[in-house]
């Protein structure tokens, strides 16, 4: 069974500082990987995704993530955070089944706090 | 271009009742998935519909059922509501090909009292 671990429940970062959110996955085949962000009381917004090809993927809002197969990781990074980045971040893994996307497995999320 | 839309946004039900939640996928999308997100947790996959058939199901009891209509919209039904069913229910849509992107709606908040 596939699983996702986000080891950090809470992370506090100063505004302007760099950010790295960790994600480790367990999956038997080639995964496809996502990072989503969720503001309080809102749905999920896609930040970026990885299916194949270049292991460094660029997303919206200045985020990027690197897929490392040997470490089963897909960490999210941003060089300089803004106060508006404060939110809950979810890593998710899935597979492609029969030509279509199957259900995603999500981690428990990392709550990002931005200090002024 | 409208994204994924869900209704209602909030509702309160009594234990033992039944509830129906609705979802319209993003334009051009033919696959709809439903997720349950309890407070403080990540979303959990309930099931997925494609071509009006349930294609995949997560670890949820039969009290959770769904339907997809010819226009690709979908409903999630939950019978015999329990207090533990209180959660945000998220609908996601995608197009049934490889390397598709999955878009989520804002969700329906269900409170069971």
Short mmCIF file of C-alpha atoms in Angstrom, two decimals:
data_model
loop_
_atom_site.label_atom_id
_atom_site.label_comp_id
_atom_site.label_asym_id
_atom_site.label_seq_id
_atom_site.Cartn_x
_atom_site.Cartn_y
_atom_site.Cartn_z
CA UNK A 1 0.00 0.00 0.00
CA UNK A 2 1.21 3.47 -0.77
CA UNK A 3 1.88 5.98 1.98
CA UNK A 4 3.16 9.51 2.45
CA UNK A 5 5.06 10.84 5.45
CA UNK A 6 5.45 14.49 6.20
CA UNK A 7 7.74 14.41 9.25
CA UNK A 8 7.19 18.02 10.31
CA UNK A 9 3.76 18.84 11.73
CA UNK A 10 4.65 22.51 12.24
CA UNK A 11 7.42 24.65 10.78
CA UNK A 12 8.15 28.27 11.68
CA UNK A 13 10.16 30.40 9.27
CA UNK A 14 11.03 34.07 9.28
CA UNK A 15 9.73 36.15 6.40
CA UNK A 16 12.38 36.31 3.69
CA UNK A 17 14.10 33.13 4.82
CA UNK A 18 14.33 29.96 2.76
CA UNK A 19 11.96 27.04 3.24
CA UNK A 20 12.12 23.29 2.79
CA UNK A 21 9.19 21.00 3.57
CA UNK A 22 9.93 17.30 3.66
CA UNK A 23 7.95 14.53 2.05
CA UNK A 24 8.76 10.83 1.91
CA UNK A 25 6.63 8.34 0.06
CA UNK A 26 6.27 4.60 -0.18
CA UNK A 27 5.03 3.18 -3.43
CA UNK A 28 5.80 0.03 -5.38
CA UNK A 29 5.77 1.49 -8.87
CA UNK A 30 6.74 4.78 -10.44
CA UNK A 31 4.73 7.35 -8.54
CA UNK A 32 3.32 10.62 -9.56
CA UNK A 33 3.73 13.24 -6.87
CA UNK A 34 1.96 16.44 -5.93
CA UNK A 35 2.23 19.30 -3.52
CA UNK A 36 -0.97 21.13 -2.57
CA UNK A 37 -1.53 24.14 -0.34
CA UNK A 38 -4.62 24.77 1.73
CA UNK A 39 -5.54 28.04 3.43
CA UNK A 40 -7.89 27.91 6.44
CA UNK A 41 -11.39 26.85 5.45
CA UNK A 42 -10.44 26.48 1.79
CA UNK A 43 -9.98 23.71 -0.74
CA UNK A 44 -6.66 22.50 -2.09
CA UNK A 45 -4.60 24.47 -4.59
CA UNK A 46 -2.05 22.64 -6.70
CA UNK A 47 1.49 24.01 -6.32
CA UNK A 48 3.32 21.56 -8.57
CA UNK A 49 3.39 18.00 -9.79
CA UNK A 50 5.89 15.40 -10.98
CA UNK A 51 5.15 12.64 -13.46
CA UNK A 52 8.39 11.97 -15.27
CA UNK A 53 11.40 13.66 -16.82
CA UNK A 54 13.35 16.39 -15.09
CA UNK A 55 13.44 15.62 -11.38
CA UNK A 56 13.42 19.31 -10.43
CA UNK A 57 9.96 20.74 -11.04
CA UNK A 58 8.87 24.32 -10.87
CA UNK A 59 5.51 25.37 -9.55
CA UNK A 60 3.45 28.42 -8.86
CA UNK A 61 4.24 31.13 -6.30
CA UNK A 62 7.99 30.52 -6.61
CA UNK A 63 7.93 26.96 -5.24
CA UNK A 64 9.98 24.07 -6.57
CA UNK A 65 10.37 20.43 -5.62
CA UNK A 66 12.96 17.77 -6.31
CA UNK A 67 12.14 14.10 -6.86
CA UNK A 68 14.83 11.80 -5.47
CA UNK A 69 14.01 8.18 -6.28
CA UNK A 70 16.91 6.79 -4.20
CA UNK A 71 15.59 8.55 -1.11
CA UNK A 72 11.87 8.19 -1.93
CA UNK A 73 11.56 11.89 -1.30
CA UNK A 74 9.85 14.86 -2.93
CA UNK A 75 10.78 17.89 -0.84
CA UNK A 76 9.26 21.30 -1.46
CA UNK A 77 11.46 24.40 -1.42
CA UNK A 78 11.15 28.14 -1.72
CA UNK A 79 14.14 30.52 -1.60
CA UNK A 80 12.35 33.36 0.19
CA UNK A 81 8.99 33.04 1.94
CA UNK A 82 6.32 35.71 2.17
CA UNK A 83 3.77 36.16 4.96
CA UNK A 84 1.07 35.05 2.50
CA UNK A 85 2.72 31.60 2.32
CA UNK A 86 1.41 30.74 5.78
CA UNK A 87 -0.90 27.77 5.22
CA UNK A 88 -1.14 23.99 5.41
CA UNK A 89 0.93 22.08 2.86
CA UNK A 90 0.12 18.57 1.71
CA UNK A 91 2.24 16.12 -0.23
CA UNK A 92 0.38 13.42 -2.17
CA UNK A 93 1.28 10.34 -4.19
CA UNK A 94 -0.69 8.41 -6.77
CA UNK A 95 -0.38 6.15 -9.75
CA UNK A 96 -1.61 6.05 -13.29
CA UNK A 97 -4.07 3.22 -13.75
CA UNK A 98 -5.60 2.26 -17.07
CA UNK A 99 -4.61 5.53 -18.64
CA UNK A 100 -6.15 7.65 -15.91
CA UNK A 101 -5.22 8.96 -12.51
CA UNK A 102 -6.26 6.91 -9.52
CA UNK A 103 -6.99 8.19 -6.03
CA UNK A 104 -4.27 10.09 -4.25
CA UNK A 105 -2.77 9.26 -0.88
CA UNK A 106 -2.03 12.36 1.16
CA UNK A 107 0.32 13.02 4.02
CA UNK A 108 -0.99 14.54 7.24
CA UNK A 109 0.25 17.96 6.24
CA UNK A 110 2.77 20.52 7.49
CA UNK A 111 1.51 23.73 9.04
CA UNK A 112 3.72 26.63 7.96
CA UNK A 113 3.97 29.65 10.24
CA UNK A 114 5.69 32.81 9.03
CA UNK A 115 7.33 35.07 11.60
CA UNK A 116 7.61 38.77 10.79
CA UNK B 1 -13.52 28.85 -17.10
CA UNK B 2 -15.20 27.63 -13.93
CA UNK B 3 -13.20 25.30 -11.78
CA UNK B 4 -14.58 22.48 -9.68
CA UNK B 5 -17.77 23.60 -7.95
CA UNK B 6 -19.37 21.95 -4.95
CA UNK B 7 -22.66 22.38 -3.11
CA UNK B 8 -23.71 22.97 -0.46
CA UNK B 9 -20.78 24.73 1.17
CA UNK B 10 -21.94 24.05 4.73
CA UNK B 11 -24.59 21.82 6.21
CA UNK B 12 -25.60 20.36 9.54
CA UNK B 13 -27.23 16.95 9.84
CA UNK B 14 -28.42 14.80 12.72
CA UNK B 15 -26.92 11.43 13.50
CA UNK B 16 -28.71 8.68 11.54
CA UNK B 17 -29.79 10.98 8.71
CA UNK B 18 -28.68 10.82 5.10
CA UNK B 19 -26.83 13.49 3.13
CA UNK B 20 -26.16 14.18 -0.55
CA UNK B 21 -23.28 16.37 -1.71
CA UNK B 22 -22.89 17.58 -5.28
CA UNK B 23 -19.95 18.32 -7.54
CA UNK B 24 -19.52 19.79 -11.01
CA UNK B 25 -16.12 19.06 -12.50
CA UNK B 26 -13.89 21.53 -14.25
CA UNK B 27 -14.86 22.05 -17.87
CA UNK B 28 -13.46 19.27 -20.06
CA UNK B 29 -12.85 16.88 -17.17
CA UNK B 30 -14.49 13.48 -17.17
CA UNK B 31 -13.19 11.90 -13.95
CA UNK B 32 -14.43 12.83 -10.49
CA UNK B 33 -12.98 11.75 -7.16
CA UNK B 34 -14.23 12.36 -3.64
CA UNK B 35 -12.15 12.84 -0.51
CA UNK B 36 -12.92 13.19 3.17
CA UNK B 37 -10.78 15.54 5.24
CA UNK B 38 -11.25 15.39 8.99
CA UNK B 39 -10.14 18.37 11.06
CA UNK B 40 -6.36 18.52 11.27
CA UNK B 41 -5.83 15.61 8.88
CA UNK B 42 -4.93 15.13 5.24
CA UNK B 43 -7.65 14.22 2.74
CA UNK B 44 -8.56 10.54 2.44
CA UNK B 45 -9.69 9.04 -0.85
CA UNK B 46 -13.28 7.78 -0.86
CA UNK B 47 -13.89 6.76 -4.49
CA UNK B 48 -13.50 7.78 -8.10
CA UNK B 49 -15.99 7.84 -10.97
CA UNK B 50 -15.24 7.61 -14.65
CA UNK B 51 -17.74 7.07 -17.46
CA UNK B 52 -20.51 6.84 -14.85
CA UNK B 53 -18.85 3.84 -13.18
CA UNK B 54 -17.05 3.60 -9.86
CA UNK B 55 -13.49 2.91 -10.96
CA UNK B 56 -11.69 2.80 -7.67
CA UNK B 57 -12.64 2.87 -4.01
CA UNK B 58 -10.77 3.70 -0.85
CA UNK B 59 -11.26 2.19 2.59
CA UNK B 60 -14.74 3.53 3.32
CA UNK B 61 -17.87 1.58 4.32
CA UNK B 62 -20.82 0.97 2.03
CA UNK B 63 -22.67 3.81 3.74
CA UNK B 64 -20.69 5.98 1.36
CA UNK B 65 -22.00 5.75 -2.19
CA UNK B 66 -21.87 7.88 -5.27
CA UNK B 67 -23.06 8.51 -8.73
CA UNK B 68 -21.80 10.17 -11.88
CA UNK B 69 -24.14 11.63 -14.43
CA UNK B 70 -23.75 11.78 -18.24
CA UNK B 71 -22.59 15.41 -17.97
CA UNK B 72 -19.78 14.16 -15.64
CA UNK B 73 -21.20 15.84 -12.52
CA UNK B 74 -21.27 13.68 -9.44
CA UNK B 75 -23.01 13.11 -6.13
CA UNK B 76 -21.72 11.67 -2.88
CA UNK B 77 -24.31 10.07 -0.61
CA UNK B 78 -23.71 9.12 2.99
CA UNK B 79 -26.35 7.08 4.83
CA UNK B 80 -26.84 6.53 8.56
CA UNK B 81 -24.63 9.46 9.48
CA UNK B 82 -22.26 9.10 12.42
CA UNK B 83 -20.66 11.85 14.46
CA UNK B 84 -17.34 10.76 12.96
CA UNK B 85 -18.56 11.64 9.48
CA UNK B 86 -18.18 15.32 10.35
CA UNK B 87 -15.54 16.58 7.93
CA UNK B 88 -14.75 18.62 4.86
CA UNK B 89 -15.72 16.67 1.75
CA UNK B 90 -13.63 17.55 -1.26
CA UNK B 91 -14.39 16.83 -4.86
CA UNK B 92 -11.57 16.61 -7.39
CA UNK B 93 -11.73 16.38 -11.15
CA UNK B 94 -9.31 15.37 -13.86
CA UNK B 95 -9.21 14.26 -17.45
CA UNK B 96 -8.76 10.51 -17.91
CA UNK B 97 -5.37 10.48 -19.61
CA UNK B 98 -1.81 10.16 -18.44
CA UNK B 99 -0.08 13.08 -16.79
CA UNK B 100 -3.32 14.77 -16.01
CA UNK B 101 -3.66 17.41 -13.34
CA UNK B 102 -6.13 16.95 -10.52
CA UNK B 103 -8.09 20.04 -9.46
CA UNK B 104 -9.98 20.32 -6.18
CA UNK B 105 -13.10 22.22 -5.27
CA UNK B 106 -13.55 24.33 -2.15
CA UNK B 107 -15.35 21.51 -0.38
CA UNK B 108 -18.56 20.93 1.55
CA UNK B 109 -18.38 21.20 5.32
CA UNK B 110 -20.56 18.56 6.97
CA UNK B 111 -21.31 18.71 10.68
CA UNK B 112 -23.16 15.78 12.23
CA UNK B 113 -24.79 16.50 15.61
#
